[in-house]
PDB file of C-alpha atoms in Angstrom:
ATOM      1  CA  GLN A1440      -0.192   0.136   0.178  1.00  0.00           C
ATOM      2  CA  LYS A1441       1.024   3.507  -1.246  1.00  0.00           C
ATOM      3  CA  GLU A1442       1.555   5.865   1.909  1.00  0.00           C
ATOM      4  CA  VAL A1443      -0.271   8.582   0.476  1.00  0.00           C
ATOM      5  CA  GLU A1444      -2.402   7.558  -2.650  1.00  0.00           C
ATOM      6  CA  GLN A1445      -4.535   9.744  -5.410  1.00  0.00           C
ATOM      7  CA  ASN A1446      -6.238   8.446  -8.120  1.00  0.00           C
ATOM      8  CA  SER A1447      -4.158   9.239 -11.196  1.00  0.00           C
ATOM      9  CA  GLY A1448      -6.790  11.033 -13.643  1.00  0.00           C
ATOM     10  CA  PRO A1449      -7.449  12.711 -15.744  1.00  0.00           C
ATOM     11  CA  LEU A1450     -10.792  14.076 -13.521  1.00  0.00           C
ATOM     12  CA  SER A1451     -12.443  15.988 -16.437  1.00  0.00           C
ATOM     13  CA  VAL A1452     -15.099  18.579 -15.383  1.00  0.00           C
ATOM     14  CA  PRO A1453     -16.558  21.467 -17.087  1.00  0.00           C
ATOM     15  CA  GLU A1454     -15.797  25.258 -16.998  1.00  0.00           C
ATOM     16  CA  GLY A1455     -17.962  26.523 -13.873  1.00  0.00           C
ATOM     17  CA  ALA A1456     -18.458  23.137 -12.509  1.00  0.00           C
ATOM     18  CA  ILE A1457     -16.939  21.573  -8.819  1.00  0.00           C
ATOM     19  CA  ALA A1458     -13.502  19.800  -9.274  1.00  0.00           C
ATOM     20  CA  SER A1459     -12.972  17.380  -6.129  1.00  0.00           C
ATOM     21  CA  LEU A1460      -9.852  15.884  -5.736  1.00  0.00           C
ATOM     22  CA  ASN A1461      -9.333  12.873  -3.508  1.00  0.00           C
ATOM     23  CA  CYS A1462      -6.209  11.837  -1.081  1.00  0.00           C
ATOM     24  CA  THR A1463      -6.170   9.225   1.474  1.00  0.00           C
ATOM     25  CA  TYR A1464      -2.918   8.631   3.289  1.00  0.00           C
ATOM     26  CA  SER A1465      -1.767   5.145   5.520  1.00  0.00           C
ATOM     27  CA  ASP A1466       0.197   6.639   8.371  1.00  0.00           C
ATOM     28  CA  ARG A1467      -2.402   7.910  11.330  1.00  0.00           C
ATOM     29  CA  GLY A1468       0.339   9.786  13.255  1.00  0.00           C
ATOM     30  CA  SER A1469       0.197  12.386  10.082  1.00  0.00           C
ATOM     31  CA  GLN A1470      -0.296  15.876  11.403  1.00  0.00           C
ATOM     32  CA  SER A1471      -0.486  18.066   8.199  1.00  0.00           C
ATOM     33  CA  PHE A1472      -1.499  18.035   4.687  1.00  0.00           C
ATOM     34  CA  PHE A1473      -1.005  20.129   1.702  1.00  0.00           C
ATOM     35  CA  TRP A1474      -1.988  20.722  -1.596  1.00  0.00           C
ATOM     36  CA  TYR A1475      -0.032  21.359  -4.695  1.00  0.00           C
ATOM     37  CA  ARG A1476      -0.714  22.400  -8.127  1.00  0.00           C
ATOM     38  CA  GLN A1477       1.780  21.651 -10.945  1.00  0.00           C
ATOM     39  CA  TYR A1478       1.395  22.756 -14.385  1.00  0.00           C
ATOM     40  CA  SER A1479       3.253  20.347 -17.078  1.00  0.00           C
ATOM     41  CA  GLY A1480       6.785  21.186 -16.696  1.00  0.00           C
ATOM     42  CA  LYS A1481       6.449  23.364 -14.114  1.00  0.00           C
ATOM     43  CA  SER A1482       7.872  23.199 -10.507  1.00  0.00           C
ATOM     44  CA  PRO A1483       4.655  22.495  -7.705  1.00  0.00           C
ATOM     45  CA  GLU A1484       3.284  25.253  -6.317  1.00  0.00           C
ATOM     46  CA  LEU A1485       1.351  25.787  -2.548  1.00  0.00           C
ATOM     47  CA  ILE A1486      -2.266  26.103  -2.752  1.00  0.00           C
ATOM     48  CA  MET A1487      -3.164  25.355   0.295  1.00  0.00           C
ATOM     49  CA  PHE A1488      -2.501  23.176   3.716  1.00  0.00           C
ATOM     50  CA  ILE A1489      -4.561  21.990   6.612  1.00  0.00           C
ATOM     51  CA  TYR A1490      -3.945  20.663  10.144  1.00  0.00           C
ATOM     52  CA  SER A1491      -7.091  20.335  11.948  1.00  0.00           C
ATOM     53  CA  ASN A1492     -10.185  17.976  11.194  1.00  0.00           C
ATOM     54  CA  GLY A1493     -12.906  20.017   9.066  1.00  0.00           C
ATOM     55  CA  ASP A1494     -12.845  22.478   6.053  1.00  0.00           C
ATOM     56  CA  LYS A1495     -10.714  25.445   5.294  1.00  0.00           C
ATOM     57  CA  GLU A1496     -11.192  27.764   2.486  1.00  0.00           C
ATOM     58  CA  ASP A1497      -9.511  30.065   0.437  1.00  0.00           C
ATOM     59  CA  GLY A1498     -10.708  31.890  -2.201  1.00  0.00           C
ATOM     60  CA  ARG A1499     -12.276  28.982  -4.567  1.00  0.00           C
ATOM     61  CA  PHE A1500     -10.483  26.415  -2.850  1.00  0.00           C
ATOM     62  CA  THR A1501     -11.488  24.579  -0.053  1.00  0.00           C
ATOM     63  CA  ALA A1502      -9.324  21.647   2.138  1.00  0.00           C
ATOM     64  CA  GLN A1503     -11.521  18.807   3.925  1.00  0.00           C
ATOM     65  CA  LEU A1504      -9.582  16.652   6.220  1.00  0.00           C
ATOM     66  CA  ASN A1505     -11.033  13.616   8.039  1.00  0.00           C
ATOM     67  CA  LYS A1506      -8.289  12.237  10.506  1.00  0.00           C
ATOM     68  CA  ALA A1507     -10.542   9.386  11.659  1.00  0.00           C
ATOM     69  CA  SER A1508     -10.966   8.129   7.583  1.00  0.00           C
ATOM     70  CA  GLN A1509      -7.388   9.133   6.612  1.00  0.00           C
ATOM     71  CA  TYR A1510      -8.411  11.240   3.762  1.00  0.00           C
ATOM     72  CA  VAL A1511      -7.936  14.832   2.741  1.00  0.00           C
ATOM     73  CA  SER A1512      -9.825  16.231  -0.129  1.00  0.00           C
ATOM     74  CA  LEU A1513      -9.218  19.447  -2.257  1.00  0.00           C
ATOM     75  CA  LEU A1514     -12.704  21.367  -3.842  1.00  0.00           C
ATOM     76  CA  ILE A1515     -12.434  23.648  -6.364  1.00  0.00           C
ATOM     77  CA  ARG A1516     -15.434  25.621  -7.142  1.00  0.00           C
ATOM     78  CA  ASP A1517     -16.178  27.547 -10.361  1.00  0.00           C
ATOM     79  CA  SER A1518     -13.315  25.620 -12.265  1.00  0.00           C
ATOM     80  CA  GLN A1519     -11.379  27.339 -15.008  1.00  0.00           C
ATOM     81  CA  PRO A1520     -10.061  26.051 -17.668  1.00  0.00           C
ATOM     82  CA  SER A1521      -6.797  27.909 -16.118  1.00  0.00           C
ATOM     83  CA  ASP A1522      -7.077  24.895 -13.358  1.00  0.00           C
ATOM     84  CA  SER A1523      -6.033  21.945 -15.554  1.00  0.00           C
ATOM     85  CA  ALA A1524      -3.036  20.924 -14.181  1.00  0.00           C
ATOM     86  CA  THR A1525      -1.754  17.885 -11.997  1.00  0.00           C
ATOM     87  CA  TYR A1526      -3.006  18.324  -7.941  1.00  0.00           C
ATOM     88  CA  LEU A1527      -0.530  16.725  -5.743  1.00  0.00           C
ATOM     89  CA  CYS A1528      -1.474  16.046  -2.710  1.00  0.00           C
ATOM     90  CA  ALA A1529       1.762  15.802  -0.045  1.00  0.00           C
ATOM     91  CA  VAL A1530       1.418  14.540   4.219  1.00  0.00           C
ATOM     92  CA  ASN A1531       3.691  15.218   6.545  1.00  0.00           C
ATOM     93  CA  HIS A1532       4.180  12.588   9.038  1.00  0.00           C
ATOM     94  CA  GLY A1533       4.072  12.800  12.627  1.00  0.00           C
ATOM     95  CA  THR A1534       7.797  12.528  13.152  1.00  0.00           C
ATOM     96  CA  GLY A1535       8.346  15.565  14.735  1.00  0.00           C
ATOM     97  CA  PHE A1536       9.947  17.450  11.755  1.00  0.00           C
ATOM     98  CA  GLN A1537       9.306  17.859   7.955  1.00  0.00           C
ATOM     99  CA  LYS A1538       9.209  14.688   6.296  1.00  0.00           C
ATOM    100  CA  LEU A1539       6.910  15.456   3.435  1.00  0.00           C
ATOM    101  CA  VAL A1540       5.116  12.349   1.367  1.00  0.00           C
ATOM    102  CA  PHE A1541       3.518  13.130  -1.770  1.00  0.00           C
ATOM    103  CA  GLY A1542       0.831  11.277  -3.762  1.00  0.00           C
ATOM    104  CA  THR A1543       1.357  10.666  -7.576  1.00  0.00           C
ATOM    105  CA  GLY A1544      -1.261  13.539  -8.373  1.00  0.00           C
ATOM    106  CA  THR A1545      -4.781  13.753 -10.171  1.00  0.00           C
ATOM    107  CA  ARG A1546      -4.467  15.132 -13.476  1.00  0.00           C
ATOM    108  CA  LEU A1547      -7.404  18.059 -13.730  1.00  0.00           C
ATOM    109  CA  LEU A1548      -8.908  18.896 -17.219  1.00  0.00           C
ATOM    110  CA  VAL A1549     -11.696  21.935 -17.004  1.00  0.00           C
ATOM    111  CA  SER A1550     -13.251  22.037 -20.716  1.00  0.00           C
ATOM    112  CA  PRO A1551     -14.429  25.734 -21.745  1.00  0.00           C
TER     113      PRO A1551
ATOM    114  CA  GLU B1300      11.469  38.495  -5.175  1.00  0.00           C
ATOM    115  CA  ALA B1301      11.581  34.842  -2.457  1.00  0.00           C
ATOM    116  CA  GLN B1302      12.885  32.298  -4.511  1.00  0.00           C
ATOM    117  CA  VAL B1303      14.525  29.263  -4.599  1.00  0.00           C
ATOM    118  CA  THR B1304      17.128  28.910  -7.876  1.00  0.00           C
ATOM    119  CA  GLN B1305      18.171  26.145  -9.198  1.00  0.00           C
ATOM    120  CA  ASN B1306      21.131  25.420 -12.265  1.00  0.00           C
ATOM    121  CA  PRO B1307      21.226  24.581 -14.338  1.00  0.00           C
ATOM    122  CA  ARG B1308      17.652  24.065 -15.894  1.00  0.00           C
ATOM    123  CA  TYR B1309      18.653  21.387 -18.378  1.00  0.00           C
ATOM    124  CA  LEU B1310      21.985  19.222 -18.877  1.00  0.00           C
ATOM    125  CA  ILE B1311      22.484  16.819 -21.020  1.00  0.00           C
ATOM    126  CA  THR B1312      25.763  14.350 -19.954  1.00  0.00           C
ATOM    127  CA  VAL B1313      27.004  10.970 -20.131  1.00  0.00           C
ATOM    128  CA  THR B1314      27.765   8.169 -17.646  1.00  0.00           C
ATOM    129  CA  GLY B1315      30.067   8.765 -14.900  1.00  0.00           C
ATOM    130  CA  LYS B1316      30.987  12.290 -15.738  1.00  0.00           C
ATOM    131  CA  LYS B1317      30.737  14.119 -12.312  1.00  0.00           C
ATOM    132  CA  LEU B1318      28.141  16.608 -12.340  1.00  0.00           C
ATOM    133  CA  THR B1319      27.055  19.434  -9.867  1.00  0.00           C
ATOM    134  CA  VAL B1320      23.434  20.620  -9.703  1.00  0.00           C
ATOM    135  CA  THR B1321      23.201  23.846  -7.566  1.00  0.00           C
ATOM    136  CA  CYS B1322      19.937  25.484  -5.557  1.00  0.00           C
ATOM    137  CA  SER B1323      20.223  28.831  -3.800  1.00  0.00           C
ATOM    138  CA  GLN B1324      17.427  30.428  -1.529  1.00  0.00           C
ATOM    139  CA  ASN B1325      17.079  33.906  -0.351  1.00  0.00           C
ATOM    140  CA  MET B1326      14.485  33.760   2.309  1.00  0.00           C
ATOM    141  CA  ASN B1327      17.324  32.430   4.819  1.00  0.00           C
ATOM    142  CA  HIS B1328      15.104  29.152   5.287  1.00  0.00           C
ATOM    143  CA  GLU B1329      16.786  26.853   7.618  1.00  0.00           C
ATOM    144  CA  TYR B1330      15.236  23.845   6.146  1.00  0.00           C
ATOM    145  CA  MET B1331      16.329  22.827   2.060  1.00  0.00           C
ATOM    146  CA  SER B1332      15.707  19.176   0.255  1.00  0.00           C
ATOM    147  CA  TRP B1333      15.866  17.709  -2.819  1.00  0.00           C
ATOM    148  CA  TYR B1334      13.682  15.757  -4.507  1.00  0.00           C
ATOM    149  CA  ARG B1335      13.505  13.453  -7.954  1.00  0.00           C
ATOM    150  CA  GLN B1336      10.268  13.218  -9.886  1.00  0.00           C
ATOM    151  CA  ASP B1337       9.872  10.442 -12.319  1.00  0.00           C
ATOM    152  CA  PRO B1338       6.065   9.324 -14.423  1.00  0.00           C
ATOM    153  CA  GLY B1339       4.119   7.222 -12.168  1.00  0.00           C
ATOM    154  CA  LEU B1340       6.462   7.703  -8.986  1.00  0.00           C
ATOM    155  CA  GLY B1341       6.023  10.947  -7.900  1.00  0.00           C
ATOM    156  CA  LEU B1342       8.357  13.195  -5.944  1.00  0.00           C
ATOM    157  CA  ARG B1343      10.722  11.514  -4.060  1.00  0.00           C
ATOM    158  CA  GLN B1344      12.737  12.821  -1.364  1.00  0.00           C
ATOM    159  CA  ILE B1345      16.992  12.327  -1.949  1.00  0.00           C
ATOM    160  CA  TYR B1346      18.125  14.080   0.624  1.00  0.00           C
ATOM    161  CA  TYR B1347      17.563  17.138   3.096  1.00  0.00           C
ATOM    162  CA  SER B1348      18.995  19.502   5.548  1.00  0.00           C
ATOM    163  CA  MET B1349      17.690  20.783   8.735  1.00  0.00           C
ATOM    164  CA  ASN B1350      20.461  23.739   8.881  1.00  0.00           C
ATOM    165  CA  VAL B1351      24.305  24.386   7.857  1.00  0.00           C
ATOM    166  CA  GLU B1352      26.516  20.962   8.290  1.00  0.00           C
ATOM    167  CA  VAL B1353      22.998  19.288   9.161  1.00  0.00           C
ATOM    168  CA  THR B1354      22.206  16.947   6.372  1.00  0.00           C
ATOM    169  CA  ASP B1355      20.326  13.555   6.185  1.00  0.00           C
ATOM    170  CA  LYS B1356      19.113  11.044   4.001  1.00  0.00           C
ATOM    171  CA  GLY B1357      15.954  10.768   2.287  1.00  0.00           C
ATOM    172  CA  ASP B1358      13.866   8.277   0.529  1.00  0.00           C
ATOM    173  CA  VAL B1359      16.394   7.622  -2.549  1.00  0.00           C
ATOM    174  CA  PRO B1360      20.251   8.530  -1.621  1.00  0.00           C
ATOM    175  CA  GLU B1361      22.204   6.075  -3.362  1.00  0.00           C
ATOM    176  CA  GLY B1362      24.106   7.852  -6.287  1.00  0.00           C
ATOM    177  CA  TYR B1363      23.825  11.334  -5.027  1.00  0.00           C
ATOM    178  CA  LYS B1364      25.711  13.425  -2.321  1.00  0.00           C
ATOM    179  CA  VAL B1365      24.811  16.757  -0.870  1.00  0.00           C
ATOM    180  CA  SER B1366      26.515  19.443   1.383  1.00  0.00           C
ATOM    181  CA  ARG B1367      25.398  22.559   3.217  1.00  0.00           C
ATOM    182  CA  LYS B1368      28.093  24.960   4.121  1.00  0.00           C
ATOM    183  CA  GLU B1369      25.659  28.194   4.008  1.00  0.00           C
ATOM    184  CA  LYS B1370      22.723  28.529   4.811  1.00  0.00           C
ATOM    185  CA  ARG B1371      21.481  29.828   1.062  1.00  0.00           C
ATOM    186  CA  ASN B1372      23.353  26.824  -0.696  1.00  0.00           C
ATOM    187  CA  PHE B1373      22.323  23.372  -1.391  1.00  0.00           C
ATOM    188  CA  PRO B1374      23.889  21.478  -3.966  1.00  0.00           C
ATOM    189  CA  LEU B1375      23.523  18.097  -4.965  1.00  0.00           C
ATOM    190  CA  ILE B1376      26.449  16.052  -6.708  1.00  0.00           C
ATOM    191  CA  LEU B1377      26.286  13.302  -8.848  1.00  0.00           C
ATOM    192  CA  GLU B1378      29.665  11.677  -8.775  1.00  0.00           C
ATOM    193  CA  SER B1379      29.268   8.879 -11.299  1.00  0.00           C
ATOM    194  CA  PRO B1380      25.867   9.452 -13.057  1.00  0.00           C
ATOM    195  CA  SER B1381      24.209   6.796 -14.657  1.00  0.00           C
ATOM    196  CA  PRO B1382      21.021   6.525 -17.049  1.00  0.00           C
ATOM    197  CA  ASN B1383      18.916   5.513 -14.556  1.00  0.00           C
ATOM    198  CA  GLN B1384      19.114   9.055 -12.519  1.00  0.00           C
ATOM    199  CA  THR B1385      17.736  11.025 -15.526  1.00  0.00           C
ATOM    200  CA  SER B1386      14.735  12.786 -13.979  1.00  0.00           C
ATOM    201  CA  LEU B1387      13.329  16.079 -12.888  1.00  0.00           C
ATOM    202  CA  TYR B1388      14.892  17.102 -10.296  1.00  0.00           C
ATOM    203  CA  PHE B1389      13.474  20.052  -7.760  1.00  0.00           C
ATOM    204  CA  CYS B1390      14.991  21.782  -4.967  1.00  0.00           C
ATOM    205  CA  ALA B1391      12.777  23.013  -1.949  1.00  0.00           C
ATOM    206  CA  SER B1392      13.271  25.172   1.242  1.00  0.00           C
ATOM    207  CA  SER B1393      10.881  26.249   4.325  1.00  0.00           C
ATOM    208  CA  ARG B1394      11.391  28.217   6.979  1.00  0.00           C
ATOM    209  CA  THR B1395      12.095  25.725   9.317  1.00  0.00           C
ATOM    210  CA  GLY B1396      12.378  22.007   9.618  1.00  0.00           C
ATOM    211  CA  GLY B1397       9.205  21.654  11.862  1.00  0.00           C
ATOM    212  CA  VAL B1398       6.180  19.442  11.157  1.00  0.00           C
ATOM    213  CA  GLY B1399       3.569  21.859   9.027  1.00  0.00           C
ATOM    214  CA  GLN B1400       5.742  24.418   7.316  1.00  0.00           C
ATOM    215  CA  PRO B1401       5.251  24.817   3.647  1.00  0.00           C
ATOM    216  CA  GLN B1402       7.867  23.855   1.042  1.00  0.00           C
ATOM    217  CA  HIS B1403       8.958  26.114  -1.556  1.00  0.00           C
ATOM    218  CA  PHE B1404      10.049  24.699  -4.863  1.00  0.00           C
ATOM    219  CA  GLY B1405      12.807  25.850  -7.563  1.00  0.00           C
ATOM    220  CA  ASP B1406      11.900  25.474 -11.058  1.00  0.00           C
ATOM    221  CA  GLY B1407      13.197  22.192 -11.359  1.00  0.00           C
ATOM    222  CA  THR B1408      16.442  20.832 -13.599  1.00  0.00           C
ATOM    223  CA  ARG B1409      15.819  18.375 -16.083  1.00  0.00           C
ATOM    224  CA  LEU B1410      19.084  15.764 -16.387  1.00  0.00           C
ATOM    225  CA  SER B1411      19.462  13.362 -19.350  1.00  0.00           C
ATOM    226  CA  ILE B1412      22.135  10.655 -18.470  1.00  0.00           C
ATOM    227  CA  LEU B1413      23.317   9.112 -21.767  1.00  0.00           C
TER     228      LEU B1413
END
């Protein structure tokens, strides 16, 4: 079992729809969770991070964390073609210091 | 502008010829890290550094060396590159090595080892 799992996609949504990206993780001690966006051939760009159970909203983005079920999700409202990218979930294992484990990413395609 | 700078951005070289990829950050970050990204495998950590003169292995350290003599620089050294080290490499930094610190990535270095 991979430590951080994501569906590779592609996830196709029409412009204006809500895109829902999911991620599960295996280490119950994980403490912090990050979503990065990566355009083809570019570097990962931090979108959001979440530490506590529940929802965290930032503009069109909402991160949701459920530690009991060991999943974290990213919702993108009013999806735009410019949101088309690969979204990487990263989990920081609870070892007391920085140790990010990345999923392989979900490719999102937003059609006009 | 706050940034992580990697050089070179692209390199094609041959097996066995030593090479160094430089990484520099101007944010006074304590923590720096190197990753490689391969299709289907995602980002995997090679080495990391919690601060000057403190480095440790990540998940895939074989064939690589690093050093951290200054806070801003964290070069990645391939002493004897092999074709299986052909990959996209990213340097990243964060303010500290504490849990929860977001990492900021450089633009990447695409290495091809023939």
